[in-house]
Amino acid sequence: MASKPRNRQSGSSAKDAKSDALEASRARPENEALRTNQGVKIADNQNSLRAGPRGPSLLEDFIMREKITHFDHERIPERIVHARGSAAHGVFQPYESMAEFTKAAFLQDPSVQTPVYVRFSTVQGPRGSADTVRDVRGFAVKFYTSEGIYDLVGNNMPVFFIQDAIKFPDFVHAVKPEAPNEMPTGGSAHDTFWDFVSLVPESTHMVLWTMSDRAIPRSLRTMEGFGVHTFRFVNAQGRSRFVKFHWRPVLGSYSLLWDEAQKIAGKDPDFHRRDLWEAIERGNFPEFELGVQLIEEKDQHTLGFDLIDPTKLIPEEIVPVRIIGKMTLNRNPDNFFAETEQVAFHPGHVVPGIDFSNDPLLQGRLFSYTDTQISRLGGANFHEIPINRPLAPNVNNQRDGMHRQTINVGQASYEPNSLSDAWPKETDPAPHDGGFESYPEPMEGTKIRVRSESFADHFSQAALFYQSMSEVEKEHIAAAYQFELGKVTRPEIRARVVNEILSNYDLELAKQVAEGLGLPAPSRGSKAVGKQQPSPALSLLNRVKPGIKTRKVALLAAPGADEASVKAIRKALEDQGAVPVLIAPTLAPIDGMHPDATIAGMPSIMIDAVIVCGGDASAKVLAQSGDARHFVLEAFKHLKAIAALGAGRDVLNAAHLPDHADGVATGADADLDAVLEKFIDAAGQHRVWSRRSIAESVPA
Ligand code: HDE
């Protein structure tokens, strides 16, 4: 498990064009004396200048003054939303030329790789909050294309809470920790959030997504991403089609269980960040395929809902997702602040061939992002920060401002000019020479503040989503509503959610939630919708890709464990791409083997499956250890695959676990191969759902 030393050359394309461009900004002092910011060598970094050994400090001490002044200013304001994030470098490569649909240069040639920087985030919590809270996840991709920056600033859910940008500050104020006491950190289980969403029915569909397993991903590496809004692709002939963007993790998609997510938030608040970092360090580069749903202009009104309403998704059974390329994250950042904190995304950073729709949420976002970067990054020159610099040159007459780095040469900073032969100037009108031209959508209208009638249906797609879930997922959704509303202190808000929201899209769910909250059974809502055409693609259980690649498997052992057997297990798991972790009561060597973690340091919530190793002495220690018994009990409760070999079965017995339940493989030491085969099969399904009725009664 021990991660390899950091190696920035790992990964075939780690040395991409952006990496080269960043090189000049990297500071790597090797055998260099300390110097001040003015370049003066420092002789003493331990003692400030003072008047005598016990005298007061002297203002003259420019070395200490400079050091402390800089330190005082080391923090910048955190993002108002999406403050907590983790990021990685990588490359994107198309599978085919998309010239028929878009002239975007980075989508023309399957042999061309485009550098990317991707930042994943939670939305509600501050920078230091836990990774595994119930929340939407940001999925923002910066493409450093040959034509300039393209940012696809999406989420891990395909819809949004509101239809109009003017409601965003209200929504964010409601979901953020409450004003009087800054609680709760990272989650939506509180009065103001549920007050707002119960009064704003357009939020129903997205709130349901956040009550689903999508809001507690197992890993950032296995999370889907969505552009949310409808955009436009425009080809070289000027023809436009509507497009929705999707990111599909190659390893499939998985979620945590709510009990796990909450416990992990305490045991390892950096769970997702660590998982992403370690996977890349190990060379298990996360891969995501880019998919598009393309809609002809003439078909835009045939879907039964409005294409520009961001609370609606297009079921892929109606418009299939065409997979057009792959993104590989192959390099961790060098410096969290310089790269992940300072990266500035903007949905309005587009390149020729990509354009906007009139989605009123998207339109508002186009204003917000530059504005926020100016206050967050301290001025209008944030595009000069190394991580934000395009690979294409930025040539224009914008000048000066805080922290300007470019030294613009010459007298003419205006256009037209004759002093520098009229340069820089616009691209030629024809053949356009790559200049961005907005799609000339015909437009006519009355200046008016109104919500389009075509945005009025708030419940059909919530019903569609709910009806597309498996039984397991439906159980989780009901439990999530009960948990969240159980934290709401005002009974009238709980009742409003049940009677005015849930009862309009699923009466059975409304009844279940009401029962959990001790509310009277609701009756059918006044705007109730009925049966929808389900979309199986929405169920996460249909997103599982069997296999144990990159899964963490605990090998639970103590002194006396059978070394040969442990080595054989380790090899079998590694051969399938899994990550075995030897976990023991202490870090003391077990024969020649060094444990990777202690049971206390890596409890079962941090692994995907567990094998209790054989060996009489080892099993005896583990069977007597409360921590070890808790480890297997909890793994059982969380529906993880379990195996026990030889005397290792005594540990399951000591925990009073049945050794014949689904997803539990046991056998004599000599049956190693058969036990492993059964175990790998069960672990490859992610969870043993069929075990859940027994698992519920397990105290862990
Ligand atoms: Fe954002 N959003 N947003 N948002 N958003 C920000 O920009 C905003 C919306 C999303 O990793 C902010 O640099 C408005 C939808 C991501 O750095 C800010 C509206 C979607 C990230 C902002 C929305 C997103 C942000 C805060 C409604 C999914 C993190 C800091 C009109 C498609 C990017 C910042 C990163 C960040 C405004 C709605 C995704 C304040 C006004 C819908 C992934 O500008």
Coordinates of N, CA and C in Angstrom, one line a residue, residues 269-423:
P269 N -11.6 13.1 7.2 CA -12.3 14.2 6.4 C -11.8 14.4 5.0
D270 N -10.6 13.9 4.7 CA -9.9 14.1 3.4 C -10.1 12.8 2.5
F271 N -11.1 12.0 2.9 CA -11.3 10.7 2.2 C -11.2 10.8 0.7
H272 N -12.0 11.7 0.1 CA -12.0 11.7 -1.4 C -10.7 12.3 -1.9
R273 N -10.2 13.4 -1.3 CA -9.0 14.0 -1.7 C -7.9 13.0 -1.7
R274 N -7.8 12.2 -0.6 CA -6.7 11.3 -0.4 C -6.8 10.2 -1.5
D275 N -8.0 9.7 -1.7 CA -8.3 8.6 -2.7 C -7.8 9.1 -4.1
L276 N -8.1 10.3 -4.5 CA -7.7 10.8 -5.8 C -6.2 11.0 -5.9
W277 N -5.6 11.5 -4.9 CA -4.2 11.7 -4.8 C -3.4 10.4 -4.9
E278 N -3.9 9.5 -4.0 CA -3.1 8.2 -4.0 C -3.3 7.4 -5.3
A279 N -4.5 7.5 -5.9 CA -4.7 6.7 -7.1 C -3.7 7.2 -8.2
I280 N -3.6 8.5 -8.3 CA -2.7 9.1 -9.3 C -1.2 8.8 -9.0
E281 N -0.9 8.9 -7.7 CA 0.5 8.6 -7.3 C 0.9 7.1 -7.7
R282 N -0.1 6.2 -7.5 CA 0.1 4.8 -7.8 C 0.1 4.5 -9.3
G283 N -0.3 5.5 -10.1 CA -0.4 5.2 -11.5 C -1.7 4.7 -12.0
N284 N -2.7 4.6 -11.0 CA -4.1 4.3 -11.4 C -4.8 5.5 -11.9
F285 N -4.5 6.0 -13.1 CA -5.0 7.3 -13.5 C -6.5 7.3 -13.8
P286 N -7.2 8.1 -13.1 CA -8.7 8.2 -13.3 C -9.0 8.5 -14.7
E287 N -10.0 7.8 -15.3 CA -10.3 8.1 -16.7 C -11.8 8.4 -16.8
F288 N -12.2 9.4 -17.6 CA -13.6 9.7 -17.8 C -13.8 9.9 -19.3
E289 N -14.9 9.3 -19.7 CA -15.2 9.5 -21.2 C -16.2 10.7 -21.3
L290 N -16.0 11.4 -22.4 CA -16.8 12.6 -22.6 C -18.0 12.1 -23.5
G291 N -19.2 12.4 -23.1 CA -20.3 12.0 -24.0 C -21.1 13.3 -24.3
V292 N -21.8 13.2 -25.4 CA -22.7 14.3 -25.8 C -24.1 13.8 -26.2
Q293 N -25.1 14.6 -25.9 CA -26.4 14.3 -26.4 C -26.6 15.5 -27.4
L294 N -26.9 15.1 -28.7 CA -27.0 16.2 -29.7 C -28.5 16.3 -30.1
I295 N -29.0 17.5 -30.1 CA -30.4 17.7 -30.5 C -30.4 18.7 -31.6
E296 N -31.0 18.3 -32.7 CA -31.2 19.2 -33.9 C -32.0 20.4 -33.5
E297 N -31.7 21.5 -34.1 CA -32.5 22.7 -33.8 C -34.0 22.5 -34.0
K298 N -34.3 21.8 -35.1 CA -35.7 21.6 -35.4 C -36.5 20.7 -34.3
D299 N -35.7 19.9 -33.6 CA -36.3 19.0 -32.6 C -36.4 19.6 -31.2
Q300 N -36.0 20.9 -31.1 CA -35.9 21.4 -29.7 C -37.2 21.5 -28.9
H301 N -38.4 21.5 -29.7 CA -39.6 21.6 -28.9 C -40.4 20.3 -28.9
T302 N -39.7 19.2 -29.2 CA -40.4 17.9 -29.3 C -40.2 17.0 -28.0
L303 N -39.5 17.5 -27.0 CA -39.1 16.7 -25.9 C -40.1 16.6 -24.8
G304 N -41.1 17.5 -24.8 CA -42.2 17.5 -23.8 C -41.8 18.3 -22.6
F305 N -40.7 19.0 -22.7 CA -40.2 19.9 -21.6 C -39.3 20.9 -22.3
D306 N -38.9 22.0 -21.6 CA -38.1 23.0 -22.3 C -36.6 22.6 -22.2
L307 N -36.0 22.6 -23.3 CA -34.6 22.3 -23.4 C -33.7 23.2 -22.6
I308 N -34.2 24.5 -22.4 CA -33.3 25.5 -21.7 C -33.7 25.6 -20.3
D309 N -34.6 24.7 -19.8 CA -34.9 24.6 -18.3 C -33.9 23.8 -17.6
P310 N -33.1 24.3 -16.7 CA -32.0 23.6 -16.1 C -32.5 22.6 -15.0
T311 N -33.8 22.5 -14.8 CA -34.2 21.5 -13.8 C -34.7 20.2 -14.5
K312 N -34.4 20.2 -15.9 CA -34.8 19.0 -16.6 C -33.6 18.3 -17.3
L313 N -33.6 17.0 -17.3 CA -32.6 16.2 -18.0 C -33.3 15.6 -19.2
I314 N -32.4 15.2 -20.2 CA -33.0 14.5 -21.4 C -32.6 13.0 -21.2
P315 N -33.7 12.2 -20.9 CA -33.4 10.8 -20.7 C -32.6 10.2 -21.9
E316 N -31.5 9.5 -21.6 CA -30.7 9.0 -22.7 C -31.3 7.9 -23.5
E317 N -32.4 7.4 -23.0 CA -33.2 6.4 -23.8 C -33.9 7.2 -24.9
I318 N -34.1 8.5 -24.7 CA -34.7 9.3 -25.8 C -33.6 9.9 -26.7
V319 N -32.6 10.5 -26.1 CA -31.5 11.0 -27.0 C -30.2 10.3 -26.4
P320 N -29.7 9.4 -27.2 CA -28.6 8.6 -26.7 C -27.3 9.5 -26.5
V321 N -26.5 9.0 -25.5 CA -25.2 9.7 -25.2 C -24.2 9.1 -26.2
R322 N -23.6 10.0 -27.0 CA -22.6 9.6 -27.9 C -21.2 9.8 -27.3
I323 N -20.4 8.8 -27.1 CA -19.1 8.9 -26.4 C -18.1 9.4 -27.4
I324 N -17.5 10.5 -27.1 CA -16.6 11.2 -28.2 C -15.1 11.3 -27.8
G325 N -14.8 11.0 -26.6 CA -13.4 11.1 -26.2 C -13.1 10.7 -24.8
K326 N -11.9 10.8 -24.4 CA -11.5 10.4 -23.0 C -10.6 11.4 -22.3
M327 N -10.8 11.6 -21.0 CA -9.9 12.4 -20.2 C -9.2 11.5 -19.2
T328 N -7.9 11.7 -19.1 CA -7.1 10.9 -18.2 C -6.4 11.8 -17.2
L329 N -6.6 11.6 -16.0 CA -6.0 12.5 -15.0 C -4.7 11.8 -14.5
N330 N -3.5 12.4 -14.9 CA -2.3 11.6 -14.8 C -1.2 12.3 -14.0
R331 N -1.6 13.5 -13.3 CA -0.5 14.2 -12.6 C -1.2 14.9 -11.4
N332 N -0.6 14.8 -10.2 CA -1.1 15.6 -9.1 C -0.5 17.0 -9.2
P333 N -1.2 17.9 -8.6 CA -0.7 19.3 -8.6 C 0.6 19.3 -7.8
D334 N 1.5 20.3 -8.0 CA 2.7 20.5 -7.2 C 2.4 21.3 -6.0
N335 N 1.4 22.2 -6.1 CA 1.1 23.1 -4.9 C -0.3 23.4 -4.9
F336 N -1.0 23.0 -3.8 CA -2.4 23.2 -3.7 C -2.9 24.6 -3.9
F337 N -2.2 25.5 -3.2 CA -2.7 26.9 -3.3 C -2.5 27.5 -4.7
A338 N -1.3 27.3 -5.2 CA -1.0 27.9 -6.5 C -1.9 27.4 -7.6
E339 N -2.2 26.1 -7.5 CA -3.0 25.5 -8.6 C -4.5 25.4 -8.2
T340 N -4.8 24.5 -7.2 CA -6.2 24.2 -6.9 C -7.0 25.4 -6.4
E341 N -6.3 26.2 -5.5 CA -7.0 27.3 -4.9 C -7.1 28.5 -5.9
Q342 N -6.1 28.6 -6.7 CA -6.1 29.8 -7.6 C -6.7 29.6 -9.0
V343 N -7.0 28.3 -9.3 CA -7.6 28.1 -10.6 C -9.0 28.8 -10.6
A344 N -9.2 29.4 -11.8 CA -10.5 30.2 -11.9 C -11.3 29.7 -13.1
F345 N -12.4 29.1 -12.8 CA -13.2 28.6 -13.9 C -14.3 29.6 -14.3
H346 N -14.8 29.4 -15.5 CA -15.9 30.3 -15.9 C -16.6 29.6 -17.1
P347 N -18.0 29.4 -16.9 CA -18.7 28.8 -18.0 C -18.7 29.6 -19.2
G348 N -18.3 30.9 -19.1 CA -18.3 31.8 -20.3 C -16.9 31.7 -21.0
H349 N -16.0 30.9 -20.5 CA -14.7 30.6 -21.3 C -15.0 29.6 -22.3
V350 N -15.4 30.0 -23.5 CA -15.7 29.1 -24.6 C -14.7 29.4 -25.8
V351 N -14.7 28.4 -26.7 CA -13.8 28.6 -27.9 C -14.7 28.5 -29.1
P352 N -14.3 28.9 -30.2 CA -15.1 28.9 -31.4 C -15.6 27.5 -31.6
G353 N -16.9 27.3 -31.9 CA -17.5 26.0 -32.1 C -18.4 25.6 -30.9
I354 N -18.3 26.3 -29.8 CA -19.1 26.1 -28.6 C -19.8 27.4 -28.3
D355 N -21.1 27.3 -28.0 CA -21.8 28.5 -27.8 C -22.9 28.3 -26.7
F356 N -23.6 29.3 -26.3 CA -24.6 29.2 -25.2 C -26.0 29.0 -25.7
S357 N -26.9 28.5 -24.8 CA -28.3 28.5 -25.1 C -28.8 29.6 -24.2
N358 N -30.1 29.8 -24.3 CA -30.7 30.9 -23.5 C -31.2 30.5 -22.1
D359 N -30.7 29.4 -21.7 CA -31.0 28.9 -20.3 C -30.7 30.1 -19.3
P360 N -31.8 30.6 -18.6 CA -31.6 31.8 -17.8 C -30.7 31.6 -16.6
L361 N -30.4 30.3 -16.3 CA -29.5 30.1 -15.2 C -28.0 30.3 -15.7
L362 N -27.8 29.7 -16.9 CA -26.5 29.8 -17.6 C -26.2 31.3 -17.9
Q363 N -27.2 32.0 -18.3 CA -27.0 33.4 -18.7 C -26.5 34.2 -17.5
G364 N -27.1 33.9 -16.3 CA -26.6 34.6 -15.1 C -25.2 34.2 -14.7
R365 N -24.9 32.9 -14.9 CA -23.6 32.5 -14.5 C -22.5 33.2 -15.3
L366 N -22.9 33.6 -16.6 CA -21.9 34.2 -17.4 C -21.4 35.5 -16.8
F367 N -22.2 36.1 -16.0 CA -21.8 37.4 -15.4 C -21.0 37.0 -14.1
S368 N -21.4 36.0 -13.4 CA -20.9 35.9 -12.0 C -19.4 35.5 -11.9
Y369 N -19.0 34.7 -12.8 CA -17.7 34.0 -12.5 C -16.5 35.0 -12.5
T370 N -16.5 35.9 -13.5 CA -15.4 36.9 -13.6 C -15.4 37.7 -12.3
D371 N -16.6 38.1 -12.0 CA -16.8 39.0 -10.9 C -16.3 38.4 -9.6
T372 N -16.6 37.1 -9.4 CA -16.1 36.5 -8.2 C -14.6 36.3 -8.1
Q373 N -14.0 36.1 -9.3 CA -12.5 35.9 -9.3 C -11.8 37.2 -9.0
I374 N -12.4 38.3 -9.4 CA -11.8 39.6 -9.1 C -11.7 39.8 -7.6
S375 N -12.7 39.4 -6.9 CA -12.6 39.6 -5.4 C -11.8 38.5 -4.8
R376 N -11.9 37.3 -5.3 CA -11.2 36.2 -4.7 C -9.7 36.2 -5.0
L377 N -9.4 36.6 -6.2 CA -8.0 36.5 -6.6 C -7.3 37.9 -6.6
G378 N -8.1 38.9 -6.2 CA -7.5 40.2 -5.9 C -7.3 41.2 -7.1
G379 N -8.0 41.0 -8.2 CA -7.9 41.9 -9.3 C -8.2 41.3 -10.6
A380 N -8.1 42.2 -11.6 CA -8.5 41.8 -13.0 C -7.5 40.9 -13.7
N381 N -6.3 40.7 -13.1 CA -5.2 40.0 -13.8 C -5.1 38.6 -13.5
F382 N -6.2 38.0 -13.0 CA -6.1 36.6 -12.5 C -5.8 35.6 -13.7
H383 N -6.0 36.1 -14.9 CA -5.7 35.2 -16.1 C -4.2 35.1 -16.2
E384 N -3.4 35.9 -15.5 CA -1.9 35.8 -15.6 C -1.4 34.8 -14.6
I385 N -2.2 34.3 -13.6 CA -1.7 33.3 -12.7 C -1.4 32.1 -13.5
P386 N -0.3 31.4 -13.2 CA 0.2 30.3 -14.1 C -0.9 29.3 -14.4
I387 N -1.7 28.8 -13.4 CA -2.6 27.8 -13.7 C -3.8 28.3 -14.6
N388 N -4.0 29.6 -14.7 CA -5.1 30.1 -15.5 C -4.6 30.6 -16.9
R389 N -3.3 30.6 -17.1 CA -2.9 31.1 -18.4 C -3.2 30.2 -19.5
P390 N -3.8 30.7 -20.6 CA -4.0 29.9 -21.8 C -2.7 29.5 -22.4
L391 N -2.7 28.4 -23.2 CA -1.5 28.1 -24.0 C -1.5 29.0 -25.2
A392 N -2.7 29.4 -25.7 CA -2.7 30.4 -26.8 C -2.4 31.7 -26.2
P393 N -1.7 32.6 -26.9 CA -1.3 33.9 -26.3 C -2.5 34.8 -26.0
N394 N -2.5 35.6 -25.0 CA -3.6 36.6 -24.9 C -3.0 37.9 -25.3
V395 N -3.5 38.3 -26.4 CA -3.0 39.6 -27.1 C -4.1 40.6 -27.1
N396 N -4.0 41.6 -26.4 CA -5.1 42.7 -26.5 C -4.6 44.0 -25.9
N397 N -5.5 44.9 -25.8 CA -5.1 46.2 -25.3 C -5.5 46.4 -23.9
Q398 N -5.9 45.4 -23.2 CA -6.2 45.5 -21.8 C -4.8 45.7 -21.1
R399 N -4.8 46.7 -20.1 CA -3.6 47.1 -19.5 C -3.7 47.2 -18.0
D400 N -2.5 47.1 -17.3 CA -2.4 47.5 -16.0 C -3.2 46.8 -14.9
G401 N -3.5 47.4 -13.8 CA -4.3 46.7 -12.8 C -3.4 46.0 -11.8
M402 N -4.0 45.6 -10.6 CA -3.3 45.0 -9.5 C -2.5 43.8 -10.0
H403 N -1.3 43.7 -9.6 CA -0.4 42.5 -9.8 C -0.2 42.2 -11.3
R404 N -0.2 43.2 -12.1 CA 0.1 43.0 -13.5 C 1.5 42.4 -13.7
Q405 N 1.6 41.4 -14.5 CA 2.9 40.7 -14.7 C 3.5 41.0 -16.1
T406 N 2.6 41.1 -17.1 CA 3.1 41.3 -18.4 C 3.6 42.7 -18.6
I407 N 4.8 42.8 -19.2 CA 5.3 44.1 -19.5 C 5.0 44.4 -21.0
N408 N 3.9 45.1 -21.2 CA 3.5 45.5 -22.5 C 4.4 46.5 -23.1
V409 N 4.9 46.2 -24.3 CA 5.9 47.1 -24.9 C 5.2 47.9 -26.0
G410 N 5.6 49.1 -26.1 CA 5.1 50.0 -27.2 C 4.1 51.0 -26.7
Q411 N 3.8 52.0 -27.6 CA 3.0 53.1 -27.2 C 1.5 52.9 -27.4
A412 N 1.2 52.1 -28.4 CA -0.3 51.9 -28.7 C -0.9 50.9 -27.9
S413 N -1.9 51.3 -27.0 CA -2.7 50.4 -26.3 C -4.1 50.6 -26.6
Y414 N -4.4 50.9 -27.9 CA -5.7 51.2 -28.3 C -5.8 50.6 -29.8
E415 N -7.1 50.5 -30.2 CA -7.3 50.0 -31.5 C -8.5 50.7 -32.1
P416 N -8.5 51.3 -33.3 CA -7.4 51.2 -34.3 C -6.3 52.1 -33.9
N417 N -5.1 51.8 -34.4 CA -3.9 52.6 -34.3 C -3.1 52.6 -35.5
S418 N -2.3 53.6 -35.7 CA -1.4 53.6 -36.8 C 0.1 53.4 -36.4
L419 N 0.3 53.6 -35.0 CA 1.6 53.5 -34.5 C 2.3 52.2 -34.6
S420 N 1.5 51.1 -34.4 CA 2.2 49.8 -34.5 C 1.5 49.1 -35.7
D421 N 1.3 49.8 -36.8 CA 0.8 49.2 -38.0 C -0.5 48.6 -37.8
A422 N -1.3 49.2 -36.9 CA -2.7 48.7 -36.6 C -2.8 47.4 -35.8
W423 N -1.6 46.8 -35.4 CA -1.7 45.6 -34.6 C -1.8 45.9 -33.1

